[in-house]
């Protein structure tokens, strides 16, 4: 048996392959950008064939001649994105509809008007929002020229990205892991598989859906075509759940926040099914032998993309990293507050119609004040989430951060200050890939459980401790709350 773990990380803007050893050290890494298709405002599509061929190319580049050493494959992926393919030919039938796509907003609004949301939320932990997969499947069935007929003749296969990749790697297995399946609106949090009642609510044919399986274990096998032998696939996990595992948040209450394009916060809820009264999401964190551990999740749609906006649209900064020096160059933001609702507001507000606000401008407000206010907005949004989590009975005791923005140490300190909690940033920042490696290592029996694997495979971390006076914190939160009212 080999001793390395090959992780495929099929993200939104790029796909990657990363090779790990059993201690969690990265041995190799290959990456390809993915084309983003925006056929209309609010629509976002991917070419699933491109995702497969580029993932395969990365996999070949990284595995190279040492493919015989691979003990197991782990896959992590952008969640909610839907692929429709022909199960006989193995080809996509349409462009994949990406998680960011808003085209089903009207359909969601209609279902809400019919009073369906409370039931859907109680059963699936999710809300009626275009973000989730089920409404995207419905759209394809209704509007795509190839998908509807394929459903009628029995050749249609639906799946999220990990499901599509396993189908291609294995040469025909049609499965989806519980962490990805829990983002579809079709899986009850307490149900083993997709639910007939939920499928009929969204009018999705059961026959087109994959079988729901564990996140780690002997899940599938590659065909011998790719490595000259069959390689077990032992980990399948959605990207945010994977980062939670990669951050070692394996006990109830432990929390991570990923600050990339958006910000995604998950708190481990153990075996208790999360029920939110504050518009947070309940989701499956991981599953083995049918036994689930859950998480409570809150996402802000705009995080690093606000910094990109300052750079690319406003031309206020030359690089994202420059915001750190700008923020340090002044004592405070001079009462400038930014509400980053450029794509509406996510949890806990869920106001798709909200728009961004810059308030408190004076003649003294220059680029430093605006850059600082943009970074401060991350802590403000996170503080909003923290209070929703606390009200839902999941208070945080510390926050483990990752994602591209966590490179900004001013922001990390500001998070600690505004949350009044320790913030920890791991030295090895690729927590999403590491989480899938941890799942695959346990699934391949290299470790007895996720805790043992995380202990062996995770490295050190840097801690940021709170040191802000309460009055300063409260004044900032009050200013943010006021600005939020105008968004
Ligand atoms: P994703 O995985 O969502 O594509 P990443 O985790 O790679 O995103 O993070 C990239 C985002 O982080 C970009 O939006 C960028 O603006 C932001 N970013 C990167 N470095 C910094 C920094 N030093 N300070 C502030 N923002 C940063």
Coordinates of C-alpha atoms and ligand atoms in Angstrom, one line a residue:
X1 CA 0.0 0.0 0.0
X2 CA 1.2 3.5 -0.8
X3 CA 1.7 6.2 1.8
X4 CA 0.7 9.5 0.2
X5 CA -2.7 11.1 -0.2
X6 CA -3.8 12.8 -3.4
X7 CA -6.3 15.6 -2.8
X8 CA -8.3 17.1 -5.6
X9 CA -9.6 20.6 -4.7
X10 CA -12.1 21.7 -7.3
X11 CA -12.8 25.3 -6.4
X12 CA -14.7 28.1 -8.0
X13 CA -12.0 30.0 -9.8
X14 CA -9.5 27.2 -10.1
X15 CA -9.0 23.5 -9.6
X16 CA -6.0 21.9 -8.0
X17 CA -4.3 18.6 -7.1
X18 CA -2.2 18.5 -3.9
X19 CA -0.1 15.6 -2.7
X20 CA 0.3 15.1 1.0
X21 CA 2.3 12.6 3.1
X22 CA 0.8 10.9 6.1
X23 CA 2.0 13.7 8.4
X24 CA 0.1 16.3 6.4
X25 CA 3.2 17.8 4.7
X26 CA 2.6 19.0 1.2
X27 CA 4.7 17.2 -1.4
X28 CA 3.4 18.7 -4.6
X29 CA 0.8 21.0 -6.0
X30 CA -0.6 21.8 -9.4
X31 CA -3.3 24.3 -10.3
X32 CA -5.4 25.4 -13.4
X33 CA -7.7 28.4 -13.6
X34 CA -11.3 27.8 -14.6
X35 CA -13.3 29.9 -17.1
X36 CA -16.2 31.8 -15.5
X37 CA -19.2 32.2 -17.8
X38 CA -21.6 35.1 -17.1
X39 CA -24.3 34.8 -19.8
X40 CA -26.6 37.3 -18.1
X41 CA -26.5 39.5 -15.0
X42 CA -26.8 37.3 -11.9
X43 CA -26.0 34.1 -13.9
X44 CA -22.8 32.2 -13.3
X45 CA -21.9 29.0 -15.2
X46 CA -19.0 26.6 -15.4
X47 CA -18.1 24.0 -18.1
X48 CA -18.1 20.7 -16.2
X49 CA -16.0 19.0 -19.0
X50 CA -13.3 21.7 -18.4
X51 CA -13.5 21.0 -14.6
X52 CA -12.9 17.3 -15.3
X53 CA -10.1 17.7 -17.9
X54 CA -8.2 20.4 -15.8
X55 CA -8.6 18.4 -12.6
X56 CA -7.2 15.3 -14.5
X57 CA -4.3 17.4 -15.8
X58 CA -3.4 18.6 -12.3
X59 CA -3.8 15.1 -10.9
X60 CA -1.4 13.7 -13.6
X61 CA 1.1 16.5 -13.0
X62 CA 1.2 16.0 -9.3
X63 CA 1.1 12.2 -9.2
X64 CA 3.7 11.9 -11.9
X65 CA 5.8 8.8 -11.7
X66 CA 5.1 8.3 -8.0
X67 CA 1.5 7.3 -8.6
X68 CA 2.1 3.9 -7.0
X69 CA 2.7 5.6 -3.7
X70 CA -0.8 7.0 -3.5
X71 CA -2.8 5.2 -0.7
X72 CA -6.0 7.1 -1.2
X73 CA -7.7 10.1 -2.9
X74 CA -9.6 12.8 -1.2
X75 CA -11.9 15.3 -3.0
X76 CA -13.1 18.7 -1.8
X77 CA -15.1 21.0 -3.9
X78 CA -17.1 24.2 -4.4
X79 CA -20.5 23.3 -3.0
X80 CA -24.0 23.6 -4.3
X81 CA -22.9 23.9 -8.0
X82 CA -25.0 21.5 -10.1
X83 CA -23.8 19.4 -13.0
X84 CA -26.3 17.6 -15.3
X85 CA -24.8 14.8 -17.4
X86 CA -25.7 11.8 -19.6
X87 CA -25.1 8.8 -17.5
X88 CA -24.6 6.5 -20.6
X89 CA -22.2 8.7 -22.5
X90 CA -20.6 10.4 -19.4
X91 CA -20.8 13.9 -21.0
X92 CA -22.3 17.1 -19.5
X93 CA -25.8 18.0 -20.9
X94 CA -25.6 21.7 -20.1
X95 CA -23.3 24.2 -18.4
X96 CA -23.0 23.7 -14.7
X97 CA -25.0 26.3 -12.7
X98 CA -22.6 27.8 -10.1
X99 CA -23.5 28.4 -6.4
X100 CA -23.3 32.2 -6.9
X101 CA -26.0 32.1 -9.6
X102 CA -29.2 34.0 -8.7
X103 CA -31.5 32.9 -11.6
X104 CA -33.9 31.0 -9.3
X105 CA -34.7 34.0 -7.1
X106 CA -38.2 34.3 -8.4
X107 CA -38.9 30.6 -8.0
X108 CA -37.6 30.8 -4.4
X109 CA -39.8 33.8 -3.7
X110 CA -42.9 31.9 -5.0
X111 CA -42.2 28.9 -2.8
X112 CA -41.8 31.3 0.2
X113 CA -45.1 33.0 -0.7
X114 CA -46.7 29.5 -0.6
X115 CA -45.4 29.2 3.0
X116 CA -42.9 26.5 2.3
X117 CA -39.8 27.9 4.0
X118 CA -40.5 26.9 7.6
X119 CA -40.9 23.3 6.6
X120 CA -37.9 23.3 4.3
X121 CA -35.7 24.9 7.0
X122 CA -36.8 22.5 9.7
X123 CA -36.1 19.5 7.6
X124 CA -32.9 20.5 5.7
X125 CA -31.4 23.2 7.8
X126 CA -31.4 25.5 4.7
X127 CA -33.5 28.5 3.5
X128 CA -35.3 29.0 0.2
X129 CA -32.4 30.9 -1.5
X130 CA -31.1 30.4 -5.0
X131 CA -27.7 29.5 -3.4
X132 CA -28.7 25.9 -2.9
X133 CA -28.7 23.1 -5.5
X134 CA -32.3 22.0 -5.7
X135 CA -33.7 25.1 -7.3
X136 CA -30.9 25.0 -9.9
X137 CA -31.8 21.4 -10.8
X138 CA -35.4 22.5 -11.2
X139 CA -34.4 25.4 -13.5
X140 CA -32.4 23.0 -15.7
X141 CA -35.3 20.5 -16.0
X142 CA -37.6 23.3 -17.0
X143 CA -35.4 25.4 -19.3
X144 CA -32.6 23.4 -20.7
X145 CA -33.2 21.7 -24.1
X146 CA -31.2 18.6 -23.2
X147 CA -31.9 18.1 -19.5
X148 CA -35.7 17.7 -19.6
X149 CA -35.7 15.1 -22.3
X150 CA -32.8 13.2 -20.6
X151 CA -34.9 13.1 -17.4
X152 CA -37.8 11.5 -19.4
X153 CA -35.6 8.9 -21.1
X154 CA -33.8 8.0 -17.9
X155 CA -30.3 9.1 -19.0
X156 CA -30.1 12.1 -16.7
X157 CA -27.6 12.2 -13.9
X158 CA -27.5 15.2 -11.5
X159 CA -24.7 15.8 -9.1
X160 CA -22.6 18.4 -7.3
X161 CA -18.9 18.7 -8.3
X162 CA -17.6 15.9 -6.2
X163 CA -20.3 13.6 -7.6
X164 CA -19.3 14.5 -11.2
X165 CA -15.6 13.9 -10.5
X166 CA -16.2 10.5 -8.8
X167 CA -18.4 9.5 -11.8
X168 CA -15.5 10.3 -14.2
X169 CA -12.8 8.9 -12.0
X170 CA -14.6 5.6 -11.3
X171 CA -16.1 5.2 -14.7
X172 CA -19.8 5.3 -13.6
X173 CA -20.3 5.4 -9.8
X174 CA -23.1 7.9 -9.1
X175 CA -22.7 9.0 -5.5
X176 CA -22.7 12.2 -3.4
X177 CA -21.3 12.5 0.1
X178 CA -23.6 13.7 2.9
X179 CA -21.7 17.1 3.4
X180 CA -22.4 18.0 -0.2
X181 CA -25.8 16.4 -0.3
X182 CA -26.8 18.5 2.7
X183 CA -26.6 21.6 0.5
X184 CA -29.2 20.5 -2.1
X185 CA -32.5 21.2 -0.2
X186 CA -33.3 17.5 -0.9
X187 CA -31.6 15.8 2.1
X188 CA -33.3 15.9 5.5
X189 CA -30.6 16.5 8.2
X190 CA -31.9 13.4 10.0
X191 CA -32.5 11.3 6.8
X192 CA -30.2 8.8 5.3
X193 CA -30.9 9.7 1.7
X194 CA -32.7 12.2 -0.5
X195 CA -36.3 12.5 0.5
X196 CA -39.3 11.8 -1.7
X197 CA -41.4 14.7 -0.3
X198 CA -38.6 17.2 -0.8
X199 CA -37.9 15.9 -4.3
X200 CA -41.6 16.3 -5.2
X201 CA -41.7 19.8 -3.7
X202 CA -38.9 20.9 -6.2
X203 CA -40.2 18.4 -8.8
X204 CA -36.8 16.6 -9.1
X205 CA -36.9 13.0 -10.4
X206 CA -35.3 10.7 -7.8
X207 CA -33.8 8.5 -10.5
X208 CA -31.5 11.3 -11.6
X209 CA -30.0 11.8 -8.2
X210 CA -26.9 10.1 -6.7
X211 CA -26.8 7.8 -3.7
X212 CA -25.9 9.6 -0.5
X213 CA -22.7 8.1 1.1
X214 CA -20.3 8.9 3.9
X215 CA -17.6 11.6 3.8
X216 CA -14.9 9.2 4.7
X217 CA -14.4 5.5 4.4
X218 CA -14.0 3.2 1.3
X219 CA -16.3 5.3 -0.8
X220 CA -15.4 4.4 -4.4
X221 CA -12.4 3.4 -6.6
X222 CA -10.8 5.0 -9.6
X223 CA -10.9 2.9 -12.8
X224 CA -7.4 1.6 -13.7
X225 CA -7.2 4.0 -16.6
X226 CA -5.8 6.9 -14.6
X227 CA -3.0 5.3 -12.5
X228 CA -2.5 1.9 -14.1
X229 CA -4.4 0.4 -11.1
X230 CA -7.5 1.1 -9.0
X231 CA -6.9 3.7 -6.3
X232 CA -9.5 4.0 -3.5
X233 CA -11.3 7.3 -3.0
X234 CA -11.6 7.6 0.7
X235 CA -12.6 11.2 1.4
X236 CA -15.4 13.4 -0.2
X237 CA -16.2 16.6 1.6
X238 CA -17.5 20.1 0.6
X239 CA -15.0 22.9 0.8
X240 CA -16.2 24.7 3.9
X241 CA -16.7 21.4 5.9
X242 CA -13.3 20.4 4.7
X243 CA -11.7 23.6 6.0
X244 CA -13.5 23.1 9.3
X245 CA -11.9 19.6 9.6
X246 CA -8.6 20.9 8.4
X247 CA -8.7 23.5 11.2
X248 CA -9.3 20.7 13.7
X249 CA -12.7 22.0 14.7
X250 CA -13.8 18.5 15.7
X251 CA -15.5 19.1 19.1
X252 CA -18.8 20.9 19.7
X253 CA -18.4 24.7 19.8
X254 CA -15.1 24.8 17.8
X255 CA -15.4 27.4 15.1
X256 CA -13.5 28.4 11.9
X257 CA -13.9 31.4 9.6
X258 CA -12.6 31.3 6.0
X259 CA -12.0 34.7 4.5
X260 CA -11.7 34.4 0.8
X261 CA -14.0 35.9 -1.8
X262 CA -16.7 35.6 0.8
X263 CA -16.6 34.7 4.5
X264 CA -17.8 31.3 5.7
X265 CA -18.1 30.6 9.4
X266 CA -18.9 27.1 10.7
X267 CA -19.3 25.9 14.3
X268 CA -19.2 22.2 15.1
X269 CA -22.5 21.1 16.7
X270 CA -21.6 17.5 17.4
X271 CA -24.3 14.9 16.9
X272 CA -27.1 17.4 17.7
X273 CA -29.1 18.5 14.6
X274 CA -28.8 22.3 14.4
X275 CA -32.0 24.3 14.4
X276 CA -31.5 28.0 13.9
X277 CA -33.9 30.7 15.0
X278 CA -31.6 33.4 13.6
X279 CA -31.3 32.4 10.0
X280 CA -28.1 30.4 10.2
X281 CA -27.8 27.2 8.3
X282 CA -27.7 23.6 9.6
X283 CA -25.4 21.4 7.6
X284 CA -23.7 18.0 7.7
X285 CA -20.0 18.4 8.8
X286 CA -19.0 14.8 8.2
X287 CA -20.4 11.3 8.3
X288 CA -18.9 7.8 8.8
X289 CA -20.9 4.5 8.9
X290 CA -24.0 6.7 8.5
X291 CA -23.3 8.5 11.8
X292 CA -23.3 12.3 11.3
X293 CA -21.7 15.3 13.0
X294 CA -23.3 18.6 12.2
X295 CA -22.3 22.2 11.9
X296 CA -24.1 25.5 12.2
X297 CA -23.0 27.8 9.3
X298 CA -23.2 31.5 8.6
X299 CA -21.9 33.1 5.4
X300 CA -21.3 36.7 4.3
X301 CA -21.2 36.8 0.5
X302 CA -18.7 39.7 0.3
X303 CA -15.3 39.6 2.0
X304 CA -12.1 39.6 -0.1
X305 CA -14.2 40.7 -3.1
X306 CA -14.6 44.0 -1.3
X307 CA -10.9 44.5 -1.4
X308 CA -10.8 43.5 -5.1
X309 CA -13.5 46.1 -5.7
X310 CA -11.4 48.8 -4.1
X311 CA -8.5 47.7 -6.3
X312 CA -10.2 47.0 -9.6
X313 CA -13.3 49.2 -9.7
X314 CA -12.3 52.2 -7.6
X315 CA -8.6 52.0 -8.2
X316 CA -7.9 53.1 -4.6
X317 CA -5.2 50.5 -4.0
X318 CA -2.7 48.7 -6.2
X319 CA -2.8 45.4 -4.4
X320 CA -4.9 43.6 -1.7
X321 CA -1.9 43.4 0.6
X322 CA -1.5 47.2 0.6
X323 CA -4.7 47.5 2.7
X324 CA -2.6 46.3 5.7
X325 CA -0.1 49.2 5.6
X326 CA -2.9 51.7 4.9
X327 CA -4.9 50.5 7.9
X328 CA -1.8 50.8 10.1
X329 CA -1.0 54.3 8.9
X330 CA -3.9 55.9 10.7
X331 CA -5.4 55.7 14.3
X332 CA -8.9 55.0 13.2
X333 CA -11.1 55.1 10.1
X334 CA -12.3 58.6 11.0
X335 CA -15.9 57.3 11.4
X336 CA -16.0 55.9 7.8
X337 CA -18.0 52.7 7.8
X338 CA -18.5 50.3 4.9
X339 CA -21.4 47.8 4.7
X340 CA -20.2 45.4 2.1
X341 CA -23.6 44.4 0.7
X342 CA -22.4 44.6 -2.9
X343 CA -24.2 41.3 -3.6
X344 CA -26.9 41.7 -1.1
X345 CA -26.6 40.5 2.5
X346 CA -26.1 36.9 3.5
X347 CA -26.5 35.5 7.0
X348 CA -28.0 36.4 9.4
X349 CA -29.9 39.0 7.3
X350 CA -30.6 37.3 4.0
X351 CA -31.5 40.5 2.2
X352 CA -30.7 40.0 -1.5
X353 CA -31.9 43.5 -2.3
X354 CA -29.5 45.2 0.1
X355 CA -26.7 47.2 -1.5
X356 CA -23.3 48.5 -0.3
X357 CA -22.9 51.6 1.9
X358 CA -20.0 53.9 2.6
X359 CA -21.1 56.2 5.4
X360 CA -19.4 58.9 7.6
X361 CA -17.4 60.5 4.8
X362 CA -15.8 63.9 5.5
X363 CA -13.1 65.9 3.7
X364 CA -10.6 64.0 6.0
X365 CA -11.6 60.7 4.5
X366 CA -8.8 59.5 2.2
X367 CA -7.9 56.1 0.7
X368 CA -6.4 55.0 4.0
X369 CA -9.7 55.6 5.9
X370 CA -11.6 53.7 3.2
X371 CA -9.2 50.8 3.1
X372 CA -9.3 50.6 6.8
X373 CA -13.1 50.7 6.9
X374 CA -13.1 47.9 4.3
X375 CA -11.0 45.7 6.6
X376 CA -13.0 46.7 9.6
X377 CA -16.1 45.6 7.8
X378 CA -14.9 42.0 8.1
X379 CA -14.8 42.1 11.9
X380 CA -18.2 43.9 11.9
X381 CA -19.8 41.2 9.7
X382 CA -18.2 38.5 11.8
X383 CA -19.4 40.1 15.0
X384 CA -23.0 40.1 13.6
X385 CA -22.6 36.4 12.9
X386 CA -21.1 35.8 16.4
X387 CA -24.2 37.2 18.0
X388 CA -26.5 35.1 15.8
X389 CA -24.5 32.0 16.7
X390 CA -24.6 32.8 20.4
X391 CA -28.4 33.4 20.3
X392 CA -28.7 30.0 18.6
X393 CA -26.9 28.4 21.5
X394 CA -23.5 28.1 19.8
X395 CA -21.3 30.8 21.4
X396 CA -17.7 30.9 20.2
X397 CA -14.7 30.7 22.6
X398 CA -12.1 31.4 19.9
X399 CA -12.0 31.6 16.1
X400 CA -9.7 29.8 13.7
X401 CA -9.2 31.7 10.5
X402 CA -7.9 30.9 7.0
X403 CA -8.5 31.9 3.4
X404 CA -6.5 34.5 1.3
X405 CA -7.5 37.4 3.4
X406 CA -6.2 35.9 6.6
X407 CA -2.7 36.8 5.4
X408 CA -3.7 40.3 6.5
X409 CA -2.4 40.5 10.1
X410 CA -4.1 43.8 10.8
X411 CA -7.4 42.2 10.0
X412 CA -6.7 39.1 12.1
X413 CA -5.9 41.4 15.1
X414 CA -9.0 43.5 14.5
X415 CA -11.1 40.3 14.4
X416 CA -9.7 39.3 17.8
X417 CA -10.4 42.9 19.2
X418 CA -13.9 43.2 17.9
X419 CA -15.0 39.6 18.8
X420 CA -13.1 39.9 22.1
X421 CA -11.9 36.4 21.5
X422 CA -8.6 34.8 20.6
X423 CA -8.1 34.3 16.9
X424 CA -5.8 31.6 15.6
X425 CA -4.2 31.3 12.2
X426 CA -2.5 28.1 11.2
X427 CA 1.0 28.2 9.7
X428 CA -0.1 25.9 7.0
X429 CA -2.9 27.9 5.4
X430 CA -4.3 25.3 2.9
X431 CA -6.8 24.0 5.4
X432 CA -9.4 23.1 2.8
X433 CA -7.1 20.6 1.1
X434 CA -5.8 19.4 4.4
X435 CA -9.3 18.6 5.6
X436 CA -9.9 16.3 2.6
X437 CA -6.5 14.7 3.2
X438 CA -7.5 14.1 6.8
X439 CA -10.8 12.5 5.7
X440 CA -9.0 10.3 3.1
X441 CA -6.3 9.3 5.6
X442 CA -9.0 8.1 8.1
X443 CA -11.1 6.6 5.3
X444 CA -8.0 4.6 4.3
X445 CA -7.5 3.5 7.9
X446 CA -4.1 5.3 8.2
X447 CA -5.6 6.8 11.4
X448 CA -8.3 5.6 13.7
X449 CA -10.4 8.7 13.6
X450 CA -10.5 12.3 12.5
X451 CA -9.1 13.6 15.8
X452 CA -6.1 11.3 15.6
X453 CA -5.5 12.3 12.0
X454 CA -5.9 16.0 12.7
X455 CA -3.5 15.8 15.6
X456 CA -0.8 14.1 13.4
X457 CA -1.4 16.2 10.3
X458 CA -2.0 19.7 11.4
X459 CA 0.9 22.0 12.2
X460 CA 1.4 25.1 14.5
X461 CA -0.6 28.3 14.6
X462 CA -0.2 31.9 15.4
X463 CA -2.5 33.5 18.0
X464 CA -4.0 37.0 18.0
X465 CA -5.3 38.1 21.4
X466 CA -7.9 40.7 22.0
X467 CA -6.7 44.0 23.4
X468 CA -9.3 46.6 22.5
X469 CA -11.1 48.7 25.1
X470 CA -14.8 47.8 25.4
X471 CA -15.9 51.4 24.7
X472 CA -14.1 51.5 21.4
X473 CA -15.6 48.2 20.3
X474 CA -19.1 49.2 21.3
X475 CA -18.8 52.6 19.5
X476 CA -17.7 50.8 16.3
X477 CA -20.5 48.2 16.5
X478 CA -23.1 50.9 17.1
X479 CA -21.8 52.8 14.0
X480 CA -22.0 49.6 11.9
X481 CA -25.5 48.8 13.1
X482 CA -26.6 52.3 12.0
X483 CA -25.0 52.0 8.6
X484 CA -26.5 48.6 8.2
X485 CA -29.9 50.2 8.5
X486 CA -29.2 52.1 5.3
X487 CA -28.0 49.1 3.2
Ligands
LIG1 P1 -11.1 32.2 -3.0 O1 -10.6 30.9 -2.5 O2 -12.5 32.5 -2.5 O3 -10.9 32.4 -4.5 P2 -8.8 33.2 -1.6 O4 -8.9 32.5 -0.3 O5 -7.7 32.9 -2.5 O6 -10.2 33.3 -2.3 O7 -8.6 34.8 -1.2 C1 -8.5 35.8 -2.1 C2 -9.2 37.0 -1.6 O8 -8.5 37.5 -0.5 C3 -9.2 38.1 -2.7 O9 -10.5 38.6 -2.8 C4 -8.3 39.2 -2.2 O10 -8.8 40.5 -2.4 C5 -8.2 38.9 -0.7 N1 -6.8 39.1 -0.2 C6 -5.7 38.4 -0.4 N2 -4.7 38.9 0.3 C7 -5.1 39.9 1.0 C8 -4.5 40.8 2.0 N3 -3.3 40.7 2.3 N4 -5.3 41.7 2.6 C9 -6.7 41.8 2.3 N5 -7.3 41.0 1.4 C10 -6.5 40.1 0.8

